[in-house]
XYZ file of N, CA, C and O in Angstrom:
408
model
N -73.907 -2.773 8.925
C -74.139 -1.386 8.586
C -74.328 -0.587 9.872
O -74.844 -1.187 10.815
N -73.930 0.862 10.053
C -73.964 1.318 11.056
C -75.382 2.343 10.862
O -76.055 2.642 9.876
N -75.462 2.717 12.367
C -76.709 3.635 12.235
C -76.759 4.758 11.136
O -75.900 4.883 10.262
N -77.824 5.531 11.276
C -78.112 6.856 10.218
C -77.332 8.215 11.150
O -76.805 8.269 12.261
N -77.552 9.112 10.173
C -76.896 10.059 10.910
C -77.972 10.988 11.335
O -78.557 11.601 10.442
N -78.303 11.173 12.522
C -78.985 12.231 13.253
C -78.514 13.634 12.916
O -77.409 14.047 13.265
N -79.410 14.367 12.210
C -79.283 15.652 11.844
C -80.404 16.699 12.744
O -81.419 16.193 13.223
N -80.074 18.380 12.939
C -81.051 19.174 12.976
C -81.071 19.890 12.039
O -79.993 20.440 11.817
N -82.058 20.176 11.218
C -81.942 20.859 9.863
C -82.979 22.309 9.958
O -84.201 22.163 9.917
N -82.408 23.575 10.077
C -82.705 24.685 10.299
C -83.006 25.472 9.448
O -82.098 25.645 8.635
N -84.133 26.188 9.221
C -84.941 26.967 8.055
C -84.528 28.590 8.753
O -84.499 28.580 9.984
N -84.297 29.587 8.262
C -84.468 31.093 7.948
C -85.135 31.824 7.668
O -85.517 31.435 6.564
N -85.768 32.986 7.944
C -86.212 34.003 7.407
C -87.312 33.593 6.076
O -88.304 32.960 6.436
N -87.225 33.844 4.889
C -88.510 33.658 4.173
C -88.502 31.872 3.825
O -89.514 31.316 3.397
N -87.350 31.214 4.057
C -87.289 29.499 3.821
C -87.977 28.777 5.023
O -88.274 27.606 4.787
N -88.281 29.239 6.238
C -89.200 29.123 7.295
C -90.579 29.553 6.793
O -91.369 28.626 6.611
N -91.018 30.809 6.534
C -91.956 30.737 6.149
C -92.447 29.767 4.915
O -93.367 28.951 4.979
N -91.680 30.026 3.863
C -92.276 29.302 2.779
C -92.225 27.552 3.087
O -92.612 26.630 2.369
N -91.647 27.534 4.320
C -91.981 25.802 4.385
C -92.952 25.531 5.559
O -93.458 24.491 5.980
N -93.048 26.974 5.984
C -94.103 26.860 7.350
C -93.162 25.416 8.512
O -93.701 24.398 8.946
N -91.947 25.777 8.686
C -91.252 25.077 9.412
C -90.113 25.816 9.816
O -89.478 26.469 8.988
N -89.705 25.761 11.350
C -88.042 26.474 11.528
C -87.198 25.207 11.491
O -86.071 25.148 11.000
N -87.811 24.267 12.019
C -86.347 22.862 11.973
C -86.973 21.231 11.858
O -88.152 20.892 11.963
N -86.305 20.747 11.718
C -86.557 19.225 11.040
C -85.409 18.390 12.024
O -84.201 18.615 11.956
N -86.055 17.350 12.978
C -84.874 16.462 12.550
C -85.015 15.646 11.835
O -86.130 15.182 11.598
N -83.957 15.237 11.293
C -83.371 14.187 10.049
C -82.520 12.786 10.429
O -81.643 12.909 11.283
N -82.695 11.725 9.952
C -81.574 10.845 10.530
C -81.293 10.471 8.465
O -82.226 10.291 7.682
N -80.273 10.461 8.205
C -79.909 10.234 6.985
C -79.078 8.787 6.948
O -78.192 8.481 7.746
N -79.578 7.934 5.804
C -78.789 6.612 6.110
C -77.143 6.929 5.275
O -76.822 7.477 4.220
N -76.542 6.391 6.170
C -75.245 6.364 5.962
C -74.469 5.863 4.779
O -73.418 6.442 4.505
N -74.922 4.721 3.956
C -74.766 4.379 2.117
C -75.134 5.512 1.429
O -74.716 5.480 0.272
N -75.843 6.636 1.744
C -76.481 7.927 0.576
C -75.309 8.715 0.391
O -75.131 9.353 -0.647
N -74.361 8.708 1.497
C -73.422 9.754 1.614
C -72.047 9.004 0.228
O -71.872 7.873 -0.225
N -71.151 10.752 -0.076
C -70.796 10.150 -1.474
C -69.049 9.614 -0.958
O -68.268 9.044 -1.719
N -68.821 9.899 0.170
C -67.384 9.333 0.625
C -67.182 9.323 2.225
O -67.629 10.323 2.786
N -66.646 8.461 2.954
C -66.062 9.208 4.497
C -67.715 9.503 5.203
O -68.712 8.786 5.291
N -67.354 11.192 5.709
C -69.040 12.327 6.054
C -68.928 12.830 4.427
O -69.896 12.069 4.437
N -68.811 13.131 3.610
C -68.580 13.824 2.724
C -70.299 14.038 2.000
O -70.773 12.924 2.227
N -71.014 14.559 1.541
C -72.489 14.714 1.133
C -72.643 15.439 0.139
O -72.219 16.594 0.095
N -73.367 14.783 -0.946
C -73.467 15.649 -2.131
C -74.970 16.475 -1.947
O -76.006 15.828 -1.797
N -74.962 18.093 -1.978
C -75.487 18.928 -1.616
C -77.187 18.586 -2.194
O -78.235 18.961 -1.668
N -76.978 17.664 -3.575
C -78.873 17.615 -3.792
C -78.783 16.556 -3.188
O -79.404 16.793 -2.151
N -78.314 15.214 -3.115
C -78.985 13.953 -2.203
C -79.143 14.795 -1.002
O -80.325 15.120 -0.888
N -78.573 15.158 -0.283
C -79.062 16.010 1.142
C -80.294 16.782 0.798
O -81.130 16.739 1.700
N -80.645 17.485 -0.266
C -81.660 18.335 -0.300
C -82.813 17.375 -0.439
O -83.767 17.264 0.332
N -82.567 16.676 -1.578
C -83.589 15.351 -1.873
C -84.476 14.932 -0.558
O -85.705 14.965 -0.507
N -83.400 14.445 0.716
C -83.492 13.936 1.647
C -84.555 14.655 2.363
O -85.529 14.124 2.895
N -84.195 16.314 2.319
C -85.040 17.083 3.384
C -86.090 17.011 2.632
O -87.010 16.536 3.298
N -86.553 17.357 1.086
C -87.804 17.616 0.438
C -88.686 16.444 0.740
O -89.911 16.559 0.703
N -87.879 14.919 1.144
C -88.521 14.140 1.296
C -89.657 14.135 2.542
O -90.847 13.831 2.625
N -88.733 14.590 3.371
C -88.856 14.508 4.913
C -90.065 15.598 5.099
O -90.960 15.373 5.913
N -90.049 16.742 4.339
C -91.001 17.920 4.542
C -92.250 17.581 3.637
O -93.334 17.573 4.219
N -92.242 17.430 2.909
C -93.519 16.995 1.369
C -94.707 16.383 2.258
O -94.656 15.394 2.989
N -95.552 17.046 2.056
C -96.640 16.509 2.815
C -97.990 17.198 2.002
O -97.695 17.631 0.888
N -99.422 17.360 2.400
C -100.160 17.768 1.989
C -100.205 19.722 1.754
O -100.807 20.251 0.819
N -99.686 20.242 2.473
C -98.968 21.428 2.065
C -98.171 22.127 0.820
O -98.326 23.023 -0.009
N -97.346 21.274 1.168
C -96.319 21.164 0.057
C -95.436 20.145 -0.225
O -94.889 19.466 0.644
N -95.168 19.924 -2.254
C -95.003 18.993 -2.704
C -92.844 18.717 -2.522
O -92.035 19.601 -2.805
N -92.659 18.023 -2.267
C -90.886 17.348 -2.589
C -90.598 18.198 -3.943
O -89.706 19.008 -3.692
N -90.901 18.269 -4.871
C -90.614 19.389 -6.226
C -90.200 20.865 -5.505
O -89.064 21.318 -5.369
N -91.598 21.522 -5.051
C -91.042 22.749 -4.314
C -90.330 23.168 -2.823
O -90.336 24.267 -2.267
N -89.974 22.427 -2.569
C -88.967 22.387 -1.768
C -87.833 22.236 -2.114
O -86.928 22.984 -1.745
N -87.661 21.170 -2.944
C -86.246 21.209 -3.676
C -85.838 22.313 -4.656
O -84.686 22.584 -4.994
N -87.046 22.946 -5.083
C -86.951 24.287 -6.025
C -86.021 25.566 -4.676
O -85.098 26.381 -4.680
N -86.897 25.074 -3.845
C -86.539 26.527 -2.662
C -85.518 26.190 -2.116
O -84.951 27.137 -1.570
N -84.761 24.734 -1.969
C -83.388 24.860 -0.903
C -82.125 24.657 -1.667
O -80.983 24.653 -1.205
N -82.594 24.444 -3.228
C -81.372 24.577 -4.505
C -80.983 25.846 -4.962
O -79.936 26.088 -5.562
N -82.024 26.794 -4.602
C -81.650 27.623 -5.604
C -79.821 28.461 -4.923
O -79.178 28.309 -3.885
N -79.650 29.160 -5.967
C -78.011 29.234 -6.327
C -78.102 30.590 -4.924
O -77.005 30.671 -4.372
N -78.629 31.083 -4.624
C -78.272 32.102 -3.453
C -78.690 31.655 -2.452
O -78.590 32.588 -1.655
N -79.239 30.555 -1.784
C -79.056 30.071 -0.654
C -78.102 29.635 -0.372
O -77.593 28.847 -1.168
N -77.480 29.912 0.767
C -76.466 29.016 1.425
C -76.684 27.824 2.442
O -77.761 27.580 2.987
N -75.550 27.142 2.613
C -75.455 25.985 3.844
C -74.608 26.237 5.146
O -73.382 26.209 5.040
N -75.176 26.475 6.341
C -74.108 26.539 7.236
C -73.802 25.250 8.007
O -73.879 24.381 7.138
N -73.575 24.809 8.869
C -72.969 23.114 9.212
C -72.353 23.914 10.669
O -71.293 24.526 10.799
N -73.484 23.645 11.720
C -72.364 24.290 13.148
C -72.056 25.145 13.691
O -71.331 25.333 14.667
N -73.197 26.347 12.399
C -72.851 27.797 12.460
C -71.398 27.791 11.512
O -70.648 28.750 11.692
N -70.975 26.717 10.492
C -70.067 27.750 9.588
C -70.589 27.599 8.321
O -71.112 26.574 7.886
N -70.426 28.707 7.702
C -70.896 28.424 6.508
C -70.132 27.535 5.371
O -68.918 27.739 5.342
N -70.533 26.766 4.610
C -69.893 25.699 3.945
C -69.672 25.745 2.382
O -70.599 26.412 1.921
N -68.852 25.325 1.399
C -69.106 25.356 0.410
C -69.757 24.249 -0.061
O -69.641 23.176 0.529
N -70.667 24.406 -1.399
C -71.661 23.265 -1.895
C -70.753 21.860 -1.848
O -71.346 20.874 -1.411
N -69.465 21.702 -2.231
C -68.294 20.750 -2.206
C -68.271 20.186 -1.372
O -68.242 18.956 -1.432
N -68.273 20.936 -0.110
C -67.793 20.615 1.078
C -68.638 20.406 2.659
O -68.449 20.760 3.823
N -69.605 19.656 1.930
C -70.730 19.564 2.903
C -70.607 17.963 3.639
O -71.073 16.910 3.205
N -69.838 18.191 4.855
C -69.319 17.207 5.581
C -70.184 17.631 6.862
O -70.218 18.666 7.527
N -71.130 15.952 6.965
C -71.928 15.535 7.949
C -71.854 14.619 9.259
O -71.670 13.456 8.900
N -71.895 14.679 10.006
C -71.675 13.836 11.105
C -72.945 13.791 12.189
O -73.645 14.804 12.211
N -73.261 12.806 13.000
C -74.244 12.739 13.974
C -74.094 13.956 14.973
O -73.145 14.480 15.555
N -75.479 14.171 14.907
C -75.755 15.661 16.161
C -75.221 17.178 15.684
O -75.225 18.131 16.463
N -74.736 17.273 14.214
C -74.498 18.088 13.390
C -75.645 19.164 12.982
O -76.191 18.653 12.004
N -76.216 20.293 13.234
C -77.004 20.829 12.864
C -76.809 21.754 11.576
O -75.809 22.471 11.525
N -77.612 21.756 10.678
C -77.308 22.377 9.369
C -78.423 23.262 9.125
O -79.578 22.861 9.268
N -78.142 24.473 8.756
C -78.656 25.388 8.189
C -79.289 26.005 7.146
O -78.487 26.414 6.307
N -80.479 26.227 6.884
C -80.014 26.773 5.026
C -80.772 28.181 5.065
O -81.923 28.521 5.339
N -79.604 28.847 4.665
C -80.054 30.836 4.788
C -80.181 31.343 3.793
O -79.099 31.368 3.206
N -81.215 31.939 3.065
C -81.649 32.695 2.441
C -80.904 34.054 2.325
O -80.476 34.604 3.340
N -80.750 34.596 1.093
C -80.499 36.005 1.080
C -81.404 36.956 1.960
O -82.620 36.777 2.026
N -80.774 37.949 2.616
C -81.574 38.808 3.342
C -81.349 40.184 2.521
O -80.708 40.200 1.470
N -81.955 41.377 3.112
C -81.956 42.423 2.855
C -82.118 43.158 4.028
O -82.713 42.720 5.012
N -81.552 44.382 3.950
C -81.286 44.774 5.483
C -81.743 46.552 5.375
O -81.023 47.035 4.501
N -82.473 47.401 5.835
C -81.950 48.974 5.592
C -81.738 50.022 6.121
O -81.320 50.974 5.461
């Protein structure tokens, strides 16, 4: 079996605050992934709620806050579709919140 994959996993605007975190690294084992890099968008989330859940806050609300349907994923600075969330070592990933601007 080969190593895990070394991730930096990057929080936004109110998803920083509400996790009281800007970044995580992650090493993800390489059997979780669903083909190739290919990553199904909740085992990845699973992964981070795992990684963050602590006496603060529980793995439930975290996964509530990095599922919901108007956050996005960027991968590298691009933004990605939920489908198409292809991971590789030293890959930094994003997750951005809707903003409001005025």
């Amino acid at each position: 079996m080969s190593g895990g994959i070394a991730l930096t996993v990057m929080f936004f605007a109110s998803l920083r605050e509400q996790l009281a975190t800007e970044s995580l690294a992650l090493t993800l084992a390489p059997e979780s992934r669903q083909a190739s890099d290919r990553w199904d968008r909740s085992v990845f989330i699973s992964a981070v709620a795992e990684a963050l859940a602590g006496p603060r806050i529980d793995a439930q609300t975290v996964i509530e806050l990095l599922a919901a349907p108007n956050v996005r994923l960027a991968v590298n600075q691009t933004l990605v579709a939920d489908d198409d969330l292809v991971l590789t070592s030293g890959d930094t990933v994003a997750f951005l919140p809707p903003v409001t601007g005025g």
